[in-house]
Coordinates of C-alpha atoms in Angstrom, one line a residue:
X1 CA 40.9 130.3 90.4
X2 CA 37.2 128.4 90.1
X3 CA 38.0 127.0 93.4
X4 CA 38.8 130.4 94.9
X5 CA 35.6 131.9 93.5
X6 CA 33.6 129.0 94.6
X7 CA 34.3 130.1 98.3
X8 CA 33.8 133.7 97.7
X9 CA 30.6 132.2 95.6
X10 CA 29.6 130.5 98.2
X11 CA 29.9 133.7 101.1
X12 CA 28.0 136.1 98.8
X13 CA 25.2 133.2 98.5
X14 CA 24.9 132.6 102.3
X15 CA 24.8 136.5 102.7
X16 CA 22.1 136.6 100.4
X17 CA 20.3 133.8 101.9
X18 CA 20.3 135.3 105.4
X19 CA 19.6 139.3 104.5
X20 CA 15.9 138.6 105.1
X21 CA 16.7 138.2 108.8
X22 CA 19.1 140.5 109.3
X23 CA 18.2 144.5 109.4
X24 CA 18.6 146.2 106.4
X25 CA 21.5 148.5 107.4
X26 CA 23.4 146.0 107.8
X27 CA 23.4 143.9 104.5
X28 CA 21.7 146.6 102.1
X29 CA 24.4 145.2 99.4
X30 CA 21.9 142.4 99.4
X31 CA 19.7 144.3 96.6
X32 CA 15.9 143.4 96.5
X33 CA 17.2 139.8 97.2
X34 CA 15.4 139.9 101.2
X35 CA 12.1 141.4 99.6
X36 CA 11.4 138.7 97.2
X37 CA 9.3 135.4 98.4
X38 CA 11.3 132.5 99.7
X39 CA 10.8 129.7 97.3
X40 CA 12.5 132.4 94.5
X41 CA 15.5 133.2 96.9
X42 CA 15.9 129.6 97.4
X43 CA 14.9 128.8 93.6
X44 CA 18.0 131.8 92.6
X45 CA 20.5 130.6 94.6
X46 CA 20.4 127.1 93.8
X47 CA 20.6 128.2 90.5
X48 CA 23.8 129.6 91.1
X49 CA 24.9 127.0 93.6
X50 CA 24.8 124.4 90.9
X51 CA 27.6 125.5 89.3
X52 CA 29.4 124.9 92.1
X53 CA 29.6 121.7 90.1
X54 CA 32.8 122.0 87.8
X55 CA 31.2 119.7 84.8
X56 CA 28.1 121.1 84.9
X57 CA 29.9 124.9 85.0
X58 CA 31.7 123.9 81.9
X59 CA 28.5 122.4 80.4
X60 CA 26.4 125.2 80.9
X61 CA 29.0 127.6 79.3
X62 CA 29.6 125.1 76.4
X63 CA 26.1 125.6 75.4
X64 CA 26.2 129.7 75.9
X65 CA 28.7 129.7 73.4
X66 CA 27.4 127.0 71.1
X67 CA 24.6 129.1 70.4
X68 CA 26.4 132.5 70.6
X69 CA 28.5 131.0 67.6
X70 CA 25.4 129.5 65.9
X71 CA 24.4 132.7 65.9
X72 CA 27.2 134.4 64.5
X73 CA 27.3 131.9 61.4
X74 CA 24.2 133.8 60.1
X75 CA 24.9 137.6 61.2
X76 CA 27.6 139.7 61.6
X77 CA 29.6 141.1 64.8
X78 CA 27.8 144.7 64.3
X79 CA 24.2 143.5 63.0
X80 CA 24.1 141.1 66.6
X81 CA 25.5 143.9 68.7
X82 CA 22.7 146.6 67.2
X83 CA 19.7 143.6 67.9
X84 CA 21.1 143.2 71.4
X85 CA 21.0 146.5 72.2
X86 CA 17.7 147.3 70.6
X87 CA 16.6 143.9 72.8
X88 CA 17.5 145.7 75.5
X89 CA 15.8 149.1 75.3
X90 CA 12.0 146.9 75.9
X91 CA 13.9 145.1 78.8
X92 CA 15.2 148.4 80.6
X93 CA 11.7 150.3 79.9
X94 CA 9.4 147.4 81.2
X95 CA 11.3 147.1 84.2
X96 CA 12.1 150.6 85.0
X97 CA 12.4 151.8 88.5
X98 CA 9.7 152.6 90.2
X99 CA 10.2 155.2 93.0
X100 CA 12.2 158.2 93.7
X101 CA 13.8 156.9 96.8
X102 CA 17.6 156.8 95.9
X103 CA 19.8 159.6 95.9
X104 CA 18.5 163.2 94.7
X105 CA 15.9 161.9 92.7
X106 CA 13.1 163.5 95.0
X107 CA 14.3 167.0 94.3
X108 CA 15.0 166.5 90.4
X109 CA 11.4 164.9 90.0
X110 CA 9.9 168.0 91.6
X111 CA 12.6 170.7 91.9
X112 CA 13.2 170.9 88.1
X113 CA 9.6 171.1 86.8
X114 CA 9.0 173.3 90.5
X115 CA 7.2 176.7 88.7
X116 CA 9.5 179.7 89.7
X117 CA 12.4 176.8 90.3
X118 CA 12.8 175.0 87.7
X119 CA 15.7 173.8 88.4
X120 CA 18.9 173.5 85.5
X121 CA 21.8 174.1 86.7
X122 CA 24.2 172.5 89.3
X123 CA 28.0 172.1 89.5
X124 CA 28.1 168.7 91.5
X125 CA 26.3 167.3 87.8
X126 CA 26.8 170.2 85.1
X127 CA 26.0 168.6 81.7
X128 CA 23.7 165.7 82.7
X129 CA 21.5 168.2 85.2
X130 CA 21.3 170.9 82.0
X131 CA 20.4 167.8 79.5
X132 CA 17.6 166.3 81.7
X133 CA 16.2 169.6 82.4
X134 CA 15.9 171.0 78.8
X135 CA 14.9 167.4 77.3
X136 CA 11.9 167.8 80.0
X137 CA 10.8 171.1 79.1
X138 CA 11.0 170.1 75.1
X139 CA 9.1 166.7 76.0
X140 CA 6.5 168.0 78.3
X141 CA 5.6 170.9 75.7
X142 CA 5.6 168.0 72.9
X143 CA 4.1 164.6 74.7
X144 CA 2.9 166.1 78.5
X145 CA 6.1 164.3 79.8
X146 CA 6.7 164.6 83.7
X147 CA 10.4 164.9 85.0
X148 CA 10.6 160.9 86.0
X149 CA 9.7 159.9 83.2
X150 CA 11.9 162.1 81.0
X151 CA 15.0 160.5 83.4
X152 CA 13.5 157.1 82.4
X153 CA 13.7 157.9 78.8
X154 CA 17.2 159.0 78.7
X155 CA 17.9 156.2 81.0
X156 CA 16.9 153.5 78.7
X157 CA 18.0 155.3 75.8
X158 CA 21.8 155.5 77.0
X159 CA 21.2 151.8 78.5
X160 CA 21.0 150.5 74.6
X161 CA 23.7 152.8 73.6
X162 CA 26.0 151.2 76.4
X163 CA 24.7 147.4 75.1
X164 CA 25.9 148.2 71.8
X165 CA 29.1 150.2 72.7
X166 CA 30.2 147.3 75.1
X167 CA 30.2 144.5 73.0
X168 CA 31.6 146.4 69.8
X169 CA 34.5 147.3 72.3
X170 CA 34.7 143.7 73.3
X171 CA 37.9 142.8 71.1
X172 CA 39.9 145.2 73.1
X173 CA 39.4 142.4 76.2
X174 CA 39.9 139.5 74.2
X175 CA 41.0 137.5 72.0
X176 CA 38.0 134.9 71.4
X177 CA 34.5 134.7 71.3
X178 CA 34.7 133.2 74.3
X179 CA 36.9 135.3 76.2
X180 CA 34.3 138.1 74.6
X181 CA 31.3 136.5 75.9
X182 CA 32.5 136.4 79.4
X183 CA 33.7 139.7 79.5
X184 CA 30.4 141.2 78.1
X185 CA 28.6 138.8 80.3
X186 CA 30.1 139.8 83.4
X187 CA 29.9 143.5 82.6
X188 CA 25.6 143.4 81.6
X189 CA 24.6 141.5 84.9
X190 CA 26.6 144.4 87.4
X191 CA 24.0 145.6 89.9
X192 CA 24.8 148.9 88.5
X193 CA 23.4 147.9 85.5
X194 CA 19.8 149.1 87.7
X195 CA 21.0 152.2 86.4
X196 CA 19.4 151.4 82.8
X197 CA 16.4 150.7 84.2
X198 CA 14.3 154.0 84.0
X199 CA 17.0 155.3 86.9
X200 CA 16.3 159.0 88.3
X201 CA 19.3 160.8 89.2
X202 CA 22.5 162.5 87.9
X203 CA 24.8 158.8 87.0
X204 CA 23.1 157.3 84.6
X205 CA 25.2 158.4 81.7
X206 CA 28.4 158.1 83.1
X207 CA 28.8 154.0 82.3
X208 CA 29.3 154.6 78.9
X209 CA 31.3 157.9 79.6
X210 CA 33.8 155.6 81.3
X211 CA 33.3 152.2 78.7
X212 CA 34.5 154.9 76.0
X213 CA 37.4 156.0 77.9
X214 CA 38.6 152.6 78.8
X215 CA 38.0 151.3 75.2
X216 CA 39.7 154.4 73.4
X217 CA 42.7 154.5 76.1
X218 CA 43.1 150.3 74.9
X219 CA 43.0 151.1 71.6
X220 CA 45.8 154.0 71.8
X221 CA 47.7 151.6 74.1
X222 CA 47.8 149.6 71.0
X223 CA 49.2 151.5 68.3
X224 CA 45.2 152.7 67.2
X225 CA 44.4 156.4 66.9
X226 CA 45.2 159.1 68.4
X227 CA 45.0 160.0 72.2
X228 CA 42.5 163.0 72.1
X229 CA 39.8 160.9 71.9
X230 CA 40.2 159.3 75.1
X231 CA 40.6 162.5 76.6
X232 CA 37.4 164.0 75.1
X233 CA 35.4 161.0 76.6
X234 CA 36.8 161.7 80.2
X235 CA 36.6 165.5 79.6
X236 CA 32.1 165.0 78.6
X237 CA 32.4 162.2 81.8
X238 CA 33.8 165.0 83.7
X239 CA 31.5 167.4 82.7
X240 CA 28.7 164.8 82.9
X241 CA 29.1 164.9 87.0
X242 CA 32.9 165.5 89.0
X243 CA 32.4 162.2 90.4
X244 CA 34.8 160.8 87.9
X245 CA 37.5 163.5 88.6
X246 CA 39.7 160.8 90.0
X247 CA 40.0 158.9 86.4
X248 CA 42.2 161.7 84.8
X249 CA 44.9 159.5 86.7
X250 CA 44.7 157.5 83.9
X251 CA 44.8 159.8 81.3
X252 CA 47.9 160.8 82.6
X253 CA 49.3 157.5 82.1
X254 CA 48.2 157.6 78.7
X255 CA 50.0 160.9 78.3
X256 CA 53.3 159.1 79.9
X257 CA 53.0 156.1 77.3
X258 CA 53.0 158.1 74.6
X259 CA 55.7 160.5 75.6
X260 CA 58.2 157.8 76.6
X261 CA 57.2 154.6 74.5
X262 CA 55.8 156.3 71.4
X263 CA 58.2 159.2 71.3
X264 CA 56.0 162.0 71.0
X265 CA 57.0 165.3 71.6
X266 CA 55.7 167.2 75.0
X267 CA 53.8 169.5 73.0
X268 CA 51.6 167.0 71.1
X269 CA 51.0 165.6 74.5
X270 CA 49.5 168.1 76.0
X271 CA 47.6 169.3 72.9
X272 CA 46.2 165.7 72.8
X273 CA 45.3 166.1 76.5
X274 CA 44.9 169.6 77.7
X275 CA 42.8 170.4 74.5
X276 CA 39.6 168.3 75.1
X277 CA 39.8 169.0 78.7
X278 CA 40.2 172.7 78.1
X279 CA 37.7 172.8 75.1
X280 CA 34.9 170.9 77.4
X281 CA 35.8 172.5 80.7
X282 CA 35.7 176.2 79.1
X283 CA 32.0 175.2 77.1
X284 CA 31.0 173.8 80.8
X285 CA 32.0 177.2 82.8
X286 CA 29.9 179.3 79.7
X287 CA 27.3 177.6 80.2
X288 CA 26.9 177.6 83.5
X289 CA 27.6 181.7 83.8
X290 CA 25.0 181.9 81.1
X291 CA 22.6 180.3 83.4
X292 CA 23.3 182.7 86.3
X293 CA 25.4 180.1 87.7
X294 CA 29.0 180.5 87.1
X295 CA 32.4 180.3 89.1
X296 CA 31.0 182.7 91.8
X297 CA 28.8 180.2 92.7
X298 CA 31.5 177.7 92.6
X299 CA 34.1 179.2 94.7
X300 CA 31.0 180.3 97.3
X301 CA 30.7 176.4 98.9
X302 CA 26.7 176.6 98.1
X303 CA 26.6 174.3 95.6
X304 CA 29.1 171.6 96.5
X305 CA 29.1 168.1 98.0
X306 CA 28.8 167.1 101.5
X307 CA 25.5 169.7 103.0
X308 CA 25.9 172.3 105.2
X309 CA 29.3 171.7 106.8
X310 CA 31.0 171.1 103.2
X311 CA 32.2 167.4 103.8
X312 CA 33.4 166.3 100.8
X313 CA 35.3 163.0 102.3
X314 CA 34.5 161.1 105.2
X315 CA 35.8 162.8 108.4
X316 CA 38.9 161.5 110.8
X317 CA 36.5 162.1 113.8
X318 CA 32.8 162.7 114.2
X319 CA 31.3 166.5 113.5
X320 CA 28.0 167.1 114.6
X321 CA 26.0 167.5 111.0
X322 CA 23.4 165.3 109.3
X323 CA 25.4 164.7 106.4
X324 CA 28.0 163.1 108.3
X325 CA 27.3 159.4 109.1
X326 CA 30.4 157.8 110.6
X327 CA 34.5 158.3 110.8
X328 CA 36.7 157.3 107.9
X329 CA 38.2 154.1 110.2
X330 CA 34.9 153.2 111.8
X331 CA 33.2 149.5 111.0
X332 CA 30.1 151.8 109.9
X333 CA 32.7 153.3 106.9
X334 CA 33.8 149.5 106.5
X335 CA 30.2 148.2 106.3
X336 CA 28.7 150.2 103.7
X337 CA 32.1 150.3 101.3
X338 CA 31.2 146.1 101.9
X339 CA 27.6 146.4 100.9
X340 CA 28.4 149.1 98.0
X341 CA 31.0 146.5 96.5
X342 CA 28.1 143.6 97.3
X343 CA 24.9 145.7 95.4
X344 CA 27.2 147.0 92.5
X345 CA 29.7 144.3 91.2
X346 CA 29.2 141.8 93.9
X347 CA 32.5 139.1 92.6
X348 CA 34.3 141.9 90.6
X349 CA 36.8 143.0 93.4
X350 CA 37.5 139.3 94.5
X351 CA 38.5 138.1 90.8
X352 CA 41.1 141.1 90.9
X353 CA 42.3 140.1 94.1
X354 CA 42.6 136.2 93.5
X355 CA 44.3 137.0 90.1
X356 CA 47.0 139.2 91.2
X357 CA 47.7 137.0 94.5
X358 CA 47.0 133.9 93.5
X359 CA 48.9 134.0 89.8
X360 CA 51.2 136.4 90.9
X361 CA 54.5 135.1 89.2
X362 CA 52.3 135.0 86.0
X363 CA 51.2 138.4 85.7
X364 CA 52.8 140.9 83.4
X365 CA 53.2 144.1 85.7
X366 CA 54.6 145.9 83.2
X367 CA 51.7 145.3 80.3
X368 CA 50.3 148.9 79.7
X369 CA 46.7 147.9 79.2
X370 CA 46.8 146.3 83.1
X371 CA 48.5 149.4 84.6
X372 CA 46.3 151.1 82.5
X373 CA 42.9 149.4 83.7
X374 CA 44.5 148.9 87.3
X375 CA 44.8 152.7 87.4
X376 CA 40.9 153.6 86.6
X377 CA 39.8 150.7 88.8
X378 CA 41.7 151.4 91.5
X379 CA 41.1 155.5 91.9
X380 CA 37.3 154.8 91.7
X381 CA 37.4 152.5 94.3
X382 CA 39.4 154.7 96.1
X383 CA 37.1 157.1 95.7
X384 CA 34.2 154.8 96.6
X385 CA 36.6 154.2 100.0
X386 CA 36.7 157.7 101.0
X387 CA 33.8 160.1 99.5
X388 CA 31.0 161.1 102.3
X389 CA 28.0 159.6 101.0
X390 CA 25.2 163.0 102.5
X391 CA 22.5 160.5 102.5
X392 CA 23.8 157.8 104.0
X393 CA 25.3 154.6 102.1
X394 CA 22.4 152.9 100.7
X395 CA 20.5 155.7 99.8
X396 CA 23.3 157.1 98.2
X397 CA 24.7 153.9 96.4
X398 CA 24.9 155.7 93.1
X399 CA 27.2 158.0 93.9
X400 CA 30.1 155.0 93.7
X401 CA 28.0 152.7 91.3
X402 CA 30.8 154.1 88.4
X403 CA 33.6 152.5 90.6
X404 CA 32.1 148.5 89.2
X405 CA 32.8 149.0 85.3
X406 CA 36.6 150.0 85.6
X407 CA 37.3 147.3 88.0
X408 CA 35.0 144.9 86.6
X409 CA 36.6 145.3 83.1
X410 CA 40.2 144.6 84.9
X411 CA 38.6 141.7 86.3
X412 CA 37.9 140.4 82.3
X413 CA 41.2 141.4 81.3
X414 CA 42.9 139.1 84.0
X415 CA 41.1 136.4 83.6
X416 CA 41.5 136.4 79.5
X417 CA 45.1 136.6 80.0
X418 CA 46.3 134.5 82.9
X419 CA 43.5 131.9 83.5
X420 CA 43.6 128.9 81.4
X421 CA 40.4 128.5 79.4
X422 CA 38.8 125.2 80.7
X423 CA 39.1 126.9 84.4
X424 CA 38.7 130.6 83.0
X425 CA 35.4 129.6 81.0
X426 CA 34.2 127.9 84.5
X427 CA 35.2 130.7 86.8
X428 CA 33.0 132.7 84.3
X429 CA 29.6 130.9 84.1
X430 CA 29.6 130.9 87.7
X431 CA 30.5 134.4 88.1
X432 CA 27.8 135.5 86.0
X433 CA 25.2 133.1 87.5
X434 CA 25.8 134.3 91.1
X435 CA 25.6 138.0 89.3
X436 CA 22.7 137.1 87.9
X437 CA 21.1 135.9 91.2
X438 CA 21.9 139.2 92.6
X439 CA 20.9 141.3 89.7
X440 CA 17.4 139.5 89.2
X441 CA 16.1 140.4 92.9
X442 CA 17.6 144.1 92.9
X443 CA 15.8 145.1 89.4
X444 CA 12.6 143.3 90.4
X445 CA 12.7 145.5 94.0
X446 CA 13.5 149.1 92.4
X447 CA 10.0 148.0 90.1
X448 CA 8.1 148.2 93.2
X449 CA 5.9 151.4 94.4
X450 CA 7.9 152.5 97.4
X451 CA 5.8 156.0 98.5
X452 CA 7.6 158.6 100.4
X453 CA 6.5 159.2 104.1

């Protein structure tokens, strides 16, 4: 497995190295990596070269975990968890992003604070568009708060929220403090983590929407709780922004599990199931009719995905609008679901892959919690694969940035159980070193004044 990811390693690296010279179309899953100077690019990925090195992998992972359980002597598992994410919230303010360049951010920043607009209510982001919107209005009455940096707030906010949430979940994924660490490890240094970072736009809740679902649906895999409350995390997700609407795939494979292999009758099921969804979809459709907004609106095509010709996936064959970009089998398509992967979890996908090919006869297909993560990771991605993007790939990278956590957290789960731990611990300091090279450059970038012309 280290050998494996020390070629895939070493491709992401070289991309890196040569996105300065390359147009940025091409190779935007690069990050901010081509806008930084050239001794730091070079400095970065030596860094992460030098662990090509298996002794010195295994070193520099020794020492991450001697101090991790140094610390742990003196303070509990809760008490670190609650410094780290209040750590955090400095980190994600300092370094917020900058510009309103990605996505819708433009319109929010202006369209919601807009006298005679003021813009609340949407159904392609229900809940988070309603929440942003009236924690302006109370923030600018309080403090003189403008839109951005209201988004920031909450950004940085639910950033330290999802620090502490991710490693209290962290026994679900293993069974160690170092099968732990790596899993947190490789989760914090995603490019989606930019989303933490002061982020302007209607996804920056929706991590810890799905880190919830994932950790409840573990726990009710395992014989803890009940299963509404993995529903009621989906259901706020859901109502947070439809993106997520593939994920109630697994929810349903919840609902199978405990119909056939915990014996529970259909009717609990559903209850269990249907209720949260119903509960938070009914509260969702009130509130929007309350706002002048409701199902008419809905069913009317004016405030969907996809811009004036209502393209909600990518097309078989070209259509003459501007919100249409390329065909479904084109290497356009191909190139950005490349760079999307790259800029958001740039090793995540590849550690699935080598895992399931390359230990194969090891692999438990019928352990619940891997169908159960294999499910969520693989409908966002397949989501990510097939969703138009109105703005184009980059600009719209967002969009798919909740595909990385599912399939990142299948990636942890693989390793911890079918990757002995010399080579696992190895495959993970280099992981998270080459993650880190990415991440570094892409934060430091989206810091950067970038004016609108």
């Amino acid at each position: 497995m280290y050998t494996y990811l020390r070629i895939c390693a070493a491709v992401i690296i070289g991309l890196h190295l040569i996105s300065p010279y390359i147009e940025i179309e091409h190779i935007w899953g690069a990050g901010g990596f081509p806008f930084i100077p050239l001794l730091v690019r070079l400095a970065l990925a030596a860094g992460a070269a030098s662990l090509f090195w298996p002794r010195l992998a295994t070193r520099a992972w020794a020492l991450g975990l001697q101090a991790l359980r140094s610390l742990r002597r003196h303070v509990s598992g809760a008490l670190l968890a609650g410094a780290a994410s209040l750590l955090a919230l400095p980190v994600f303010w300092v370094a917020r992003l900058q510009h309103l360049h990605w996505g819708d951010a433009y319109i929010f920043a202006n369209a919601i604070s807009y006298p005679g607009v003021y813009l609340t209510y949407s159904w392609m982001a229900p809940l988070d568009l309603y929440l942003h919107a009236k924690a302006w209005l109370l923030m600018h009455n309080m403090a003189g708060w403008d839109v951005q940096t209201t988004y920031a707030a909450i950004s940085v906010l639910t950033g330290g929220i999802f620090v502490f949430s991710l490693l209290h979940a962290m026994d679900e994924w293993g069974d160690d403090l170092s099968q732990r660490a790596g899993t947190a490890a490789l989760a914090l240094t995603l490019g989606s983590m930019q989303l933490f970072f002061g982020y302007v736009e209607a996804y920056t809740i929706l991590p810890l929407g799905i880190l919830l679902f994932l950790w409840l649906g573990l726990r009710f895999l395992r014989g803890k709780g009940e299963l509404w409350p993995a529903s009621l995390a989906l259901a706020l997700g859901l109502g947070l922004s439809p993106s997520l609407f593939p994920l109630p795939l697994a929810l349903l494979f919840l609902a199978w599990w405990a119909w056939r292999r915990r014996g529970w009758s259909v009717g609990r099921v559903a209850l269990q199931v249907a209720g949260p969804m119903l509960i938070v979809g009914l509260a969702v459709v009130a509130l929007m009719t309350a706002g002048h907004h409701g199902l008419d609106v809905f069913f009317s095509g004016a405030d969907s995905p996809g811009g004036d010709k209502g393209f909600a996936f990518v097309p078989l064959t070209m259509v003459a609008s501007k919100w249409v970009h390329y065909t479904m089998f084109s290497w356009a398509h191909l190139r950005d679901i490349l760079n999307e992967q790259m800029l958001i979890a740039p090793l995540s996908l590849l550690l699935v892959v080598g895992v399931l090919l390359g230990l194969s006869r090891r692999v438990n297909w019928r352990d619940p919690a891997l169908v159960f993560l294999a499910i969520a990771a693989a409908s966002q991605f397949l989501l990510a694969c097939t969703w138009n993007a109105d703005y184009g790939g980059r600009r719209d990278w967002d969009l798919f940035a909740s595909a990385a956590l599912p399939m990142t957290l299948l990636a942890a789960y693989l390793l911890n159980r079918y990757v002995e731990r010399p080579e696992r611990e190895r495959t993970y300091a280099l992981a998270v070193a080459v993650s880190l090279m990415h991440l570094i450059p892409w934060i430091y970038f989206n810091t950067l004044p970038w004016p609108w012309t």
